[in-house]
Coordinates of C-alpha atoms and ligand atoms in Angstrom, one line a residue:
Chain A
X102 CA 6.6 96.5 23.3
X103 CA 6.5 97.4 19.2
X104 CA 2.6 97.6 19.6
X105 CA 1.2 101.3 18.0
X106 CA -1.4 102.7 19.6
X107 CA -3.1 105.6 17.6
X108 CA -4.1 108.7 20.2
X109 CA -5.5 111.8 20.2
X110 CA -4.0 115.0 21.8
X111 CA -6.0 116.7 24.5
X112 CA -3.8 118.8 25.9
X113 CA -0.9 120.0 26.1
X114 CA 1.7 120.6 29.0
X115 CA 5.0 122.1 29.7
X116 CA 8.5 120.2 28.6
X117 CA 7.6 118.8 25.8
X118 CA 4.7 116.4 27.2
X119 CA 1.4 116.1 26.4
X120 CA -2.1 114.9 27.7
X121 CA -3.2 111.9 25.1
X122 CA -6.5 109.9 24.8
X123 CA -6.6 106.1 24.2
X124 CA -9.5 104.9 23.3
X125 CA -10.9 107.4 26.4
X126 CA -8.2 106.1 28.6
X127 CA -5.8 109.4 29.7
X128 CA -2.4 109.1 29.5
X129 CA 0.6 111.5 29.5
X130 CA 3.6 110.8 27.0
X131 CA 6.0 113.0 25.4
X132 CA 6.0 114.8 22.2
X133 CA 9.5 115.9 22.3
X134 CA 9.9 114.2 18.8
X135 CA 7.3 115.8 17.1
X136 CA 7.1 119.1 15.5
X137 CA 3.8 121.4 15.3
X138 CA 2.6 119.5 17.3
X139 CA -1.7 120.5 17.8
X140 CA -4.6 119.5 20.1
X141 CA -6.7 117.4 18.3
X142 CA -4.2 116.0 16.4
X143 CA -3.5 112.0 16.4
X144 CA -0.2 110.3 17.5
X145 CA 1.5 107.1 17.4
X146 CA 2.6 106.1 20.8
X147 CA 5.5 103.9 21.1
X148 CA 7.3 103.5 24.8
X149 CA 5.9 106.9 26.0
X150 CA 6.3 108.7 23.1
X151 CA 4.7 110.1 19.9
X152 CA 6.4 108.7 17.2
X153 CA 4.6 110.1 14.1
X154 CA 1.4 112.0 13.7
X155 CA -1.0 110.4 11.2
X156 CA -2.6 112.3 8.6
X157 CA -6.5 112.2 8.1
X158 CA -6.4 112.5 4.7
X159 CA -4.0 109.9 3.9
X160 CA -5.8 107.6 6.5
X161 CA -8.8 108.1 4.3
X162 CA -7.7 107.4 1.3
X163 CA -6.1 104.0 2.4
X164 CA -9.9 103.3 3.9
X165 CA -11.6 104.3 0.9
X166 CA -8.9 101.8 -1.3
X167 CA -9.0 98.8 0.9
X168 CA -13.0 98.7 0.7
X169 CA -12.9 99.1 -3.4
X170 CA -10.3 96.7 -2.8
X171 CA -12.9 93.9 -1.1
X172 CA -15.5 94.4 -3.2
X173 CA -13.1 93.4 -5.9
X174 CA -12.7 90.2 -4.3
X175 CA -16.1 89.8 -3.7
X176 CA -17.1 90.3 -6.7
X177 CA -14.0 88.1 -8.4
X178 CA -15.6 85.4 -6.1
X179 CA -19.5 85.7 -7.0
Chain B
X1257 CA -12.2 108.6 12.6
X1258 CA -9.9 106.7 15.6
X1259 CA -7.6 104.9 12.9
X1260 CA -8.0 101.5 14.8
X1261 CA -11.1 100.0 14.6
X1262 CA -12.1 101.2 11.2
X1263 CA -8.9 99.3 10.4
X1264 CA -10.0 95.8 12.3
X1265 CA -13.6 96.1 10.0
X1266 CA -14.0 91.9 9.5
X1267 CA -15.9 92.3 6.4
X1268 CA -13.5 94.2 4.6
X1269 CA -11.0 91.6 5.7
X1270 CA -12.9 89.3 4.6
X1271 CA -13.2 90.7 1.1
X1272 CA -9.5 91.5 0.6
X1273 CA -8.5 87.6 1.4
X1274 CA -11.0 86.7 -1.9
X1275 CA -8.9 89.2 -3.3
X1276 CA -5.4 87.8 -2.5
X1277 CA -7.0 84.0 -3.3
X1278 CA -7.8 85.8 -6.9
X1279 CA -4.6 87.1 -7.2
X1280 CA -2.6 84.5 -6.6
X1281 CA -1.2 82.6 -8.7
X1282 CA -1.7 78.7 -7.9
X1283 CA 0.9 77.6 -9.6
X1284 CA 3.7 79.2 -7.6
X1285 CA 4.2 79.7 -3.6
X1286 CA 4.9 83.3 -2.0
X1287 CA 6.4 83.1 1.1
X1288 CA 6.8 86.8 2.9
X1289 CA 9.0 87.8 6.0
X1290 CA 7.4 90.1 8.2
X1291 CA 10.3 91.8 9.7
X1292 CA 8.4 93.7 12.3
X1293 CA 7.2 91.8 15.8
X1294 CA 4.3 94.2 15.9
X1295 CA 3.0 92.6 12.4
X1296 CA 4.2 88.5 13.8
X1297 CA 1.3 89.9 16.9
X1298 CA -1.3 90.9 14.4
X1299 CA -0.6 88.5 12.1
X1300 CA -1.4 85.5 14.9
X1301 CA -3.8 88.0 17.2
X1302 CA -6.6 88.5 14.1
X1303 CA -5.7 84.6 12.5
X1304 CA -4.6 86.2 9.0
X1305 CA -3.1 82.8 8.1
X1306 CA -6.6 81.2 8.4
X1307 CA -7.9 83.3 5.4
X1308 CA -5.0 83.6 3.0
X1309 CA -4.8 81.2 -0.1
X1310 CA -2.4 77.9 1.1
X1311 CA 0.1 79.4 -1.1
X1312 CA 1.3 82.5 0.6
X1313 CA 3.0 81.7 3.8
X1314 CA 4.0 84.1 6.6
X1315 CA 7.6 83.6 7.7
X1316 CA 8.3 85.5 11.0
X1317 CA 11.3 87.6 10.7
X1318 CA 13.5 88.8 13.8
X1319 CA 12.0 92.1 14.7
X1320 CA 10.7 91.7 18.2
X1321 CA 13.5 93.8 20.3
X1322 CA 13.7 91.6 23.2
X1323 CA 14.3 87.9 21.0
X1324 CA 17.2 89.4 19.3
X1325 CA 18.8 90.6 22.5
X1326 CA 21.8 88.0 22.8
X1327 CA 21.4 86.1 26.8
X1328 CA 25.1 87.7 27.6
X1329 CA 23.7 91.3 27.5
X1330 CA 21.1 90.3 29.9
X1331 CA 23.9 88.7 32.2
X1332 CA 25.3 91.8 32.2
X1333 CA 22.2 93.9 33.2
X1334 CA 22.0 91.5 35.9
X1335 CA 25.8 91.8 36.9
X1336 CA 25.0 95.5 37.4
X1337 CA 22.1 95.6 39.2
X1338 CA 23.3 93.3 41.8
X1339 CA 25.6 96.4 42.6
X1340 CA 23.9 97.9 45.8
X1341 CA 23.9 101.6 44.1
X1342 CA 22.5 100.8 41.3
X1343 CA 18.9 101.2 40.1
X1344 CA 18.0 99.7 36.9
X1345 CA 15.2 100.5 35.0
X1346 CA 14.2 98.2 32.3
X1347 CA 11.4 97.9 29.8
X1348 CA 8.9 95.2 31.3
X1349 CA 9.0 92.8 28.6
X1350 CA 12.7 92.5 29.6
X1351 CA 11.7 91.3 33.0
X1352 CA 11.4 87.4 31.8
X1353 CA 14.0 86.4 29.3
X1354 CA 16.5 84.0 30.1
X1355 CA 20.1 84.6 30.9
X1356 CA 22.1 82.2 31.7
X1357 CA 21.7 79.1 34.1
X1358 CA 18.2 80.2 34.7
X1359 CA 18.7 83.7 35.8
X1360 CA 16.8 86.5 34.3
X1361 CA 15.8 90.0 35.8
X1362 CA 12.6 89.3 37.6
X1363 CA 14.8 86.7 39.9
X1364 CA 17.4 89.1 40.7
X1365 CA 14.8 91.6 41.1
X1366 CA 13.1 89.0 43.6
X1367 CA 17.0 87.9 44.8
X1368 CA 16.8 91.9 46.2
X1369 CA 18.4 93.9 42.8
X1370 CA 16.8 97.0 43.2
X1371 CA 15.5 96.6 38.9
X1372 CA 12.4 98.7 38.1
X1373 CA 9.8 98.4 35.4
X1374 CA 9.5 101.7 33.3
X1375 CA 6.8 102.5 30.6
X1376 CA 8.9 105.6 29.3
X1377 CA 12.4 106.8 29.4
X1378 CA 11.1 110.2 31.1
X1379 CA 10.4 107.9 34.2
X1380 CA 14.2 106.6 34.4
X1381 CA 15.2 110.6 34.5
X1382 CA 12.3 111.2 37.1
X1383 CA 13.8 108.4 39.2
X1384 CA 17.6 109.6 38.9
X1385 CA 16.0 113.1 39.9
X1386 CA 14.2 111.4 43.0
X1387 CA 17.5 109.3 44.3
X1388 CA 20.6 111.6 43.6
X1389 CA 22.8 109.1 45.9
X1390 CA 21.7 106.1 43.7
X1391 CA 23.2 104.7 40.2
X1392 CA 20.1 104.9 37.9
X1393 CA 21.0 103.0 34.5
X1394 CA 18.3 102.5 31.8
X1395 CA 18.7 99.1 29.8
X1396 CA 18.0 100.2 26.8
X1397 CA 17.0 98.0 23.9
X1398 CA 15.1 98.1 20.8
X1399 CA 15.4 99.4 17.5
X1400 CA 14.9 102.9 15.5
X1401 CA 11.5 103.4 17.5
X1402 CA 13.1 103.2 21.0
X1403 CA 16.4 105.0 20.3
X1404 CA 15.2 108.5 20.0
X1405 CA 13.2 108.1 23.6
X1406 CA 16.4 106.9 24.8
X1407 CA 18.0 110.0 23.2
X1408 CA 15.9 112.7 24.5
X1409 CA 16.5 111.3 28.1
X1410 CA 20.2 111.7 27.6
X1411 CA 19.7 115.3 26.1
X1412 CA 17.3 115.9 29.5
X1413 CA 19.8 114.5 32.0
X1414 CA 22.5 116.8 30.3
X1415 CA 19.9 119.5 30.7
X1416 CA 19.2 118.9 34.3
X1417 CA 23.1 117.8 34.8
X1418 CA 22.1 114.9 36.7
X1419 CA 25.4 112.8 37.4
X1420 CA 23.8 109.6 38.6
X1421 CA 22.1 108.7 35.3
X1422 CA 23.8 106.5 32.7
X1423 CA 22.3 103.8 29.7
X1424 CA 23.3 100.3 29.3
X1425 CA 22.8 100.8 25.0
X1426 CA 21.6 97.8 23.2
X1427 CA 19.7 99.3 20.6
X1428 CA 19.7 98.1 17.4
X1429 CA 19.0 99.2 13.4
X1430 CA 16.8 97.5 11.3
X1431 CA 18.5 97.5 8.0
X1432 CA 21.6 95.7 9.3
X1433 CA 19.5 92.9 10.1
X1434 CA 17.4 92.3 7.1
X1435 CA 20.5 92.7 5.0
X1436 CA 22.0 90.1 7.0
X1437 CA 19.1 87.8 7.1
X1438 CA 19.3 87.8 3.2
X1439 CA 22.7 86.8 2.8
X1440 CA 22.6 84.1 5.5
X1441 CA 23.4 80.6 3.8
X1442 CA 20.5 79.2 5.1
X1443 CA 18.0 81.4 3.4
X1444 CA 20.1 81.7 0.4
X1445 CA 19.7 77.4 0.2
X1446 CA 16.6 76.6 -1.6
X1447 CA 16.0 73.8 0.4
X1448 CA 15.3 76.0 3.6
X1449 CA 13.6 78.9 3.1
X1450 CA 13.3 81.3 0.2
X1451 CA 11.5 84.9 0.8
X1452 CA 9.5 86.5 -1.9
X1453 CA 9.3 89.7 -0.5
X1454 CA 9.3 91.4 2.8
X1455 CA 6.5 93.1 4.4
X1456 CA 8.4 96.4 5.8
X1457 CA 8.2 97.7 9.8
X1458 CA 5.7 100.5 10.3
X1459 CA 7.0 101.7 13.1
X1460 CA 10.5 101.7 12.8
X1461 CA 9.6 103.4 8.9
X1462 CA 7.8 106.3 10.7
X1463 CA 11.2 107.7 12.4
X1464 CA 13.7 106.1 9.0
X1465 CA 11.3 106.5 6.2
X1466 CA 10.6 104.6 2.8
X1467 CA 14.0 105.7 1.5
X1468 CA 16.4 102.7 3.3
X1469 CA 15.1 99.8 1.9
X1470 CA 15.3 101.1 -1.7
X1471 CA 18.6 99.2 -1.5
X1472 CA 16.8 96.1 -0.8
X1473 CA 14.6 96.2 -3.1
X1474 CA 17.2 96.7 -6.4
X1475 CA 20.5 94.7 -4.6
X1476 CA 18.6 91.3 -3.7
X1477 CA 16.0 92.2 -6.2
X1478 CA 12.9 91.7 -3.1
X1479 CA 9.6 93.4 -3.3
X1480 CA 9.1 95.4 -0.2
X1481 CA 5.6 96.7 1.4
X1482 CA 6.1 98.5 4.5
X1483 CA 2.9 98.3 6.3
X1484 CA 0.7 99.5 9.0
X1485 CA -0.4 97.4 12.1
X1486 CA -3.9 96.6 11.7
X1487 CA -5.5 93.6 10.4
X1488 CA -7.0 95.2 7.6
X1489 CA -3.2 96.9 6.7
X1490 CA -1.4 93.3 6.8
X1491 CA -3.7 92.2 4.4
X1492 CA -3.4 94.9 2.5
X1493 CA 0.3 95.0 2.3
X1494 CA -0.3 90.7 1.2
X1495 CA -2.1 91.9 -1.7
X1496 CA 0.9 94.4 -2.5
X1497 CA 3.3 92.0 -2.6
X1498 CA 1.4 89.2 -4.5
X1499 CA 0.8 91.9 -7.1
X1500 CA 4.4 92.7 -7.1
X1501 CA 5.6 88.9 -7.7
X1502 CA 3.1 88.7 -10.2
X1503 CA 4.2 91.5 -12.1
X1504 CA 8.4 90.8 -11.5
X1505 CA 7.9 94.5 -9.8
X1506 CA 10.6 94.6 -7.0
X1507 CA 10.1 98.1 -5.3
X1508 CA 9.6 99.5 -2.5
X1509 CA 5.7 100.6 -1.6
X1510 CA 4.0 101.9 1.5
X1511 CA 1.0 101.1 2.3
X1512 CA 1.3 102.7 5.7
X1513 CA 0.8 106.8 4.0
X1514 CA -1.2 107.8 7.0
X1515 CA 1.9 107.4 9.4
X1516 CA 5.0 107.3 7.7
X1517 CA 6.7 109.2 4.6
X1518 CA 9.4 109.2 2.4
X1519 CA 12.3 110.7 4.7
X1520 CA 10.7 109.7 8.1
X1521 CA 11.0 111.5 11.5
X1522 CA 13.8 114.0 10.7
X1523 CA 13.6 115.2 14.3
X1524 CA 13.8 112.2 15.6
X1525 CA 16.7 111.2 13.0
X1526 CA 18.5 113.6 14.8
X1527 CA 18.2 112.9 18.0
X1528 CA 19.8 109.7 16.9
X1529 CA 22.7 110.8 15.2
X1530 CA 23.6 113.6 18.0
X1531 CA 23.7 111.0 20.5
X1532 CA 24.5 107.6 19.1
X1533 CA 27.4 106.5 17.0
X1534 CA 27.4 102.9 14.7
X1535 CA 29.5 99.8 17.3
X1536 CA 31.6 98.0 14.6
X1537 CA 29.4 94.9 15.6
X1538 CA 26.8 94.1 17.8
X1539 CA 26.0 90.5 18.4
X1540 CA 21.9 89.5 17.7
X1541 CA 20.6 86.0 19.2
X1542 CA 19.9 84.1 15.7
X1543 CA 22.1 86.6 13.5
X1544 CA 25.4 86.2 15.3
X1545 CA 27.5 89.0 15.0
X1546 CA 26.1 91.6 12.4
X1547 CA 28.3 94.3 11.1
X1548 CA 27.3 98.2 11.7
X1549 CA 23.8 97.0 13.4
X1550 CA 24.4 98.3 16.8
X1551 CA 23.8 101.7 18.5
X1552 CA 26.6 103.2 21.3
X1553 CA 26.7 106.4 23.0
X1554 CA 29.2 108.8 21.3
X1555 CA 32.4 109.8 23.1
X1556 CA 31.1 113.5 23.8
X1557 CA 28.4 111.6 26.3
X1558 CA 30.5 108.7 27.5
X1559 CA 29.7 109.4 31.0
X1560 CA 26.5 108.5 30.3
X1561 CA 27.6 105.4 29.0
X1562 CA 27.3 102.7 31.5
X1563 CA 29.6 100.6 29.8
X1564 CA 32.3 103.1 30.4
X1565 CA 31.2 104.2 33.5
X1566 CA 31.2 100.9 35.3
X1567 CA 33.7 99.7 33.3
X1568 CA 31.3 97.0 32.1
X1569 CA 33.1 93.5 30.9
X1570 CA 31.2 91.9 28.0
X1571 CA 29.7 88.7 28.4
X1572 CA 28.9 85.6 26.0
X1573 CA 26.9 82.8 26.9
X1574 CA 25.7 80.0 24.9
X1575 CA 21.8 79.3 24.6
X1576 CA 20.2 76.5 25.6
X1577 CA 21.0 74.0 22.6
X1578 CA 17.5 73.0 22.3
X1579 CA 15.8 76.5 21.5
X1580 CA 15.5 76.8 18.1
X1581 CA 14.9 80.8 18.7
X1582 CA 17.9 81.3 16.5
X1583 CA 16.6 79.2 13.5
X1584 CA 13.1 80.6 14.1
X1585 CA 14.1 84.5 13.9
X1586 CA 15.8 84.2 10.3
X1587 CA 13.0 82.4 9.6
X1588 CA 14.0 78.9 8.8
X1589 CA 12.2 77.2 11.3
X1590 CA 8.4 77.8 13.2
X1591 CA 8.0 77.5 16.9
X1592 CA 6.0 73.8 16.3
X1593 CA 9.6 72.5 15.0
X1594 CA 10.9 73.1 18.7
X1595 CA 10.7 70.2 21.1
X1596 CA 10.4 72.1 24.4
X1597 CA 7.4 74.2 22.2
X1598 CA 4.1 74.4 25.0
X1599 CA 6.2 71.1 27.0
X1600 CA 8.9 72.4 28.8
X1601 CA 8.8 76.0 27.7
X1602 CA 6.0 77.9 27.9
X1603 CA 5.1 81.7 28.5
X1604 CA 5.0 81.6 32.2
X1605 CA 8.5 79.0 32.1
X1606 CA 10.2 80.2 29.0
X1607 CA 13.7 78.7 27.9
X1608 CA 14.1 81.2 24.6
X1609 CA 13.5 84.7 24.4
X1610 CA 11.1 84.0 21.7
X1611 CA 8.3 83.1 24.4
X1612 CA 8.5 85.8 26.6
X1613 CA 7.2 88.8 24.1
X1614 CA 3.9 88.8 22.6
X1615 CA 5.5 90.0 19.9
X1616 CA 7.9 86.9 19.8
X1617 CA 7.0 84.0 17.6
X1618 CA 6.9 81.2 20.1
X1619 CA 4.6 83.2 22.5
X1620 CA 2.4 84.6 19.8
X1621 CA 1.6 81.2 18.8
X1622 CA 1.5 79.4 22.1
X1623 CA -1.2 82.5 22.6
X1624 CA -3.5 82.8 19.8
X1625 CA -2.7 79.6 17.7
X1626 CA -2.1 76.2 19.7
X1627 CA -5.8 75.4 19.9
X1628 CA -6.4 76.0 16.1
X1629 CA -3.2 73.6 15.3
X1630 CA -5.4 70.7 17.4
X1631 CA -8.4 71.9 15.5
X1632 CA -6.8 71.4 12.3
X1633 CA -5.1 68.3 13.9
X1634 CA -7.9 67.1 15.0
X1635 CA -10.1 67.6 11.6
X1636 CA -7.5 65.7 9.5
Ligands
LIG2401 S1 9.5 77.1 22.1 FE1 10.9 78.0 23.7 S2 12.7 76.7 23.5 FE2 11.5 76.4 21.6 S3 12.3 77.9 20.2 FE3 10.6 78.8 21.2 S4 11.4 80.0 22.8 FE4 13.0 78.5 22.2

């Protein structure tokens, strides 16, 4: 039940819920725990929730580090 | 960008492992706990071990929610839902865990306990809202992740003044556990088991932050990477840590920047500390009794306190002697040193709570590792 799922937000609804994507597959969870919250924007679902939203740019960066990371190897290997 | 898949990339993995072998040292061992039973799933789901250098070993630590939960708490979930107005509503990996003498919630439920499955804490308040002349409790477990959900449902029922909702609390904080985990004689003894570092939750560090396990890192002088979920992030957080031993670095690092930050989910912080107060102990399978790790309503919401609402007696039972689920959750022992391991217990028979979760050790081994252990077996 500690699985993250990243989603995106479609939509969003009265109460604090929200229409989320997952990999295409609708779902409705809360977002009562997160603030400015935006369509578009992308989630970490825990138990029905959004737990955290995840930041593009951050995400990027980590991306672009872990492939200089792996050429490293590769190249510490040729 | 989906942030999953771009995270699974088997090339890249591929890559960092030549990275970790060429950072590590050959001369010494690093043995890591992950903490989280998120990372134990990953770690066993995408075969990690299979491509890191002999000499940095994985040791599963105790954070899959429904292990720790001690069999008495079950026993008590059960006690209550055999009450004729009660409806419980339980998270589904709950369903299968042993109580005691072979009882668990999926019998009573089949014995004619009214017990329902929920995905989300706004279902239990949807179900109070549907039978007003029904009990609805919630059995709540898990750790900082769950507790807020479990918060806001509170906070709604208040809203909605419903007077037939109540939670059965059993949530439980991560700190606590690692703390205890390091000063348990067992780990501490050479012999047994030594950690090198820890690779820190990501979930549970979205909603508390970096900031808690500074103390780890400068009172037992541990490196610790809290990491994301995906393949590419475990190995990731590895390299982290191998780099940290190397250079006699003992900090805290996140590698998880996309999702979680230095102070966490202040909302969600809050939601916590309105609703929840520290219990003075809370009893984990494997840990014992652990001081300041448990979660109960606070006074101000007592009626939604099930404990104090049903006036709810606690109960202790022993586990079966031959489950090594304690052992296995600080870490001292792997699901192959169990005797009933894939014989008598197995995911759809388990004796421990550690084969019932995915998330769990035994189960995420039984899953995605028995065939590769005859494989190797076989090959030697
Ligand atoms: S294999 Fe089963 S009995 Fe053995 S430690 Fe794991 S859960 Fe317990």
């Amino acid at each position: 039940m500690c699985l993250a799922i990243p989603a995106e937000v479609k939509k969003l609804l009265t109460e604090n819920m929200a229409v989320v994507s997952i990999d295409g597959v609708s779902k409705e969870i809360s977002v009562a725990l997160i603030e400015d919250i935006a369509i578009g924007d992308y989630v970490i679902i825990h138990v029905g929730y959004a737990l955290a939203k995840i930041d593009p740019q951050e995400a990027r960066r980590t991306l672009e580090l872990l492939r200089e990371l792996s050429i490293e190897g590769q190249r510490a290997s040729q | 960008m989906k942030y999953a898949d771009e995270f699974r990339d088997k090339a890249i993995a591929l890559g960092l492992s030549k990275t970790i072998h060429a950072a590590a040292d050959p001369e010494r061992s690093y043995r890591f706990m992950e903490f989280c039973g998120g990372h134990t799933h990953a770690i066993s789901r995408y075969g990690l071990e299979d491509i890191l250098p002999s000499n940095v070993r994985m040791i599963h630590g105790p954070g899959c929610p429904v292990c720790v939960l001690p069999a008495g708490r079950i026993d008590m979930a059960i006690r209550l839902a055999e009450r004729p107005d009660v409806i419980l509503c339980v998270y589904g990996d709950l369903m299968r865990v042993p109580a005691s003498q072979g009882a668990s919630l999926l019998k009573a439920k089949a014995g004619g306990a009214d017990i329902r499955m929920v995905y989300s804490t706004i279902d239990t308040i949807r179900i109070a809202e549907e039978n007003p002349a029904r009990e609805v409790v919630f059995f709540a477990i898990g750790f900082e992740t769950t507790a807020p959900p479990t918060a806001v449902a509170v906070r709604l029922a208040e809203k909605k003044q419903l007077s037939n909702f109540s939670v059965f609390c059993n949530h439980v904080l991560t700190p606590p556990a690692m703390q205890n985990i390091l000063e348990s004689p067992d780990i501490g003894n050479i012999r047994h088991v030594e950690i090198d570092g820890f690779v820190g939750p990501g979930q549970v560090s979205t909603i508390i932050g970096t900031a808690p396990y500074g103390f780890f890192a400068e009172e037992f002088g541990k490196p610790v990477v809290i990491a994301g979920f995906e393949p590419l992030d475990m190995m990731h957080a590895i390299l982290m840590l191998v780099g940290q031993v190397n250079e006699h670095r003992h900090e805290v690092e996140n590698q998880y920047r996309r999702a979680v930050t230095r102070d966490g989910n202040l909302r969600a912080k809050e939601e916590i500390s309105d609703i929840f107060e520290l219990r003075d102990q809370f009893e984990w399978r494997g840990l014992g009794q652990v001081p300041y790790s448990g979660l109960k309503l606070k006074r101000a919401f007592a009626k939604y306190d099930a404990e104090v609402r049903f006036d709810m007696n606690e109960l202790r039972v022993a586990d079966n002697p031959a489950c090594e689920c304690g052992a296995i959750l600080r870490g001292v022992k792997k699901p192959v040193d169990c005797k009933l391991f894939g014989t008598v217990c197995t995911p759809e028979m388990p004796v421990g709570s550690c084969m019932v979760s995915s998330e769990g050790a035994c189960a995420a081994h039984w899953t995605y590792r028995r065939f590769r252990d005859q494989e190797q077996r076989g090959a030697s």
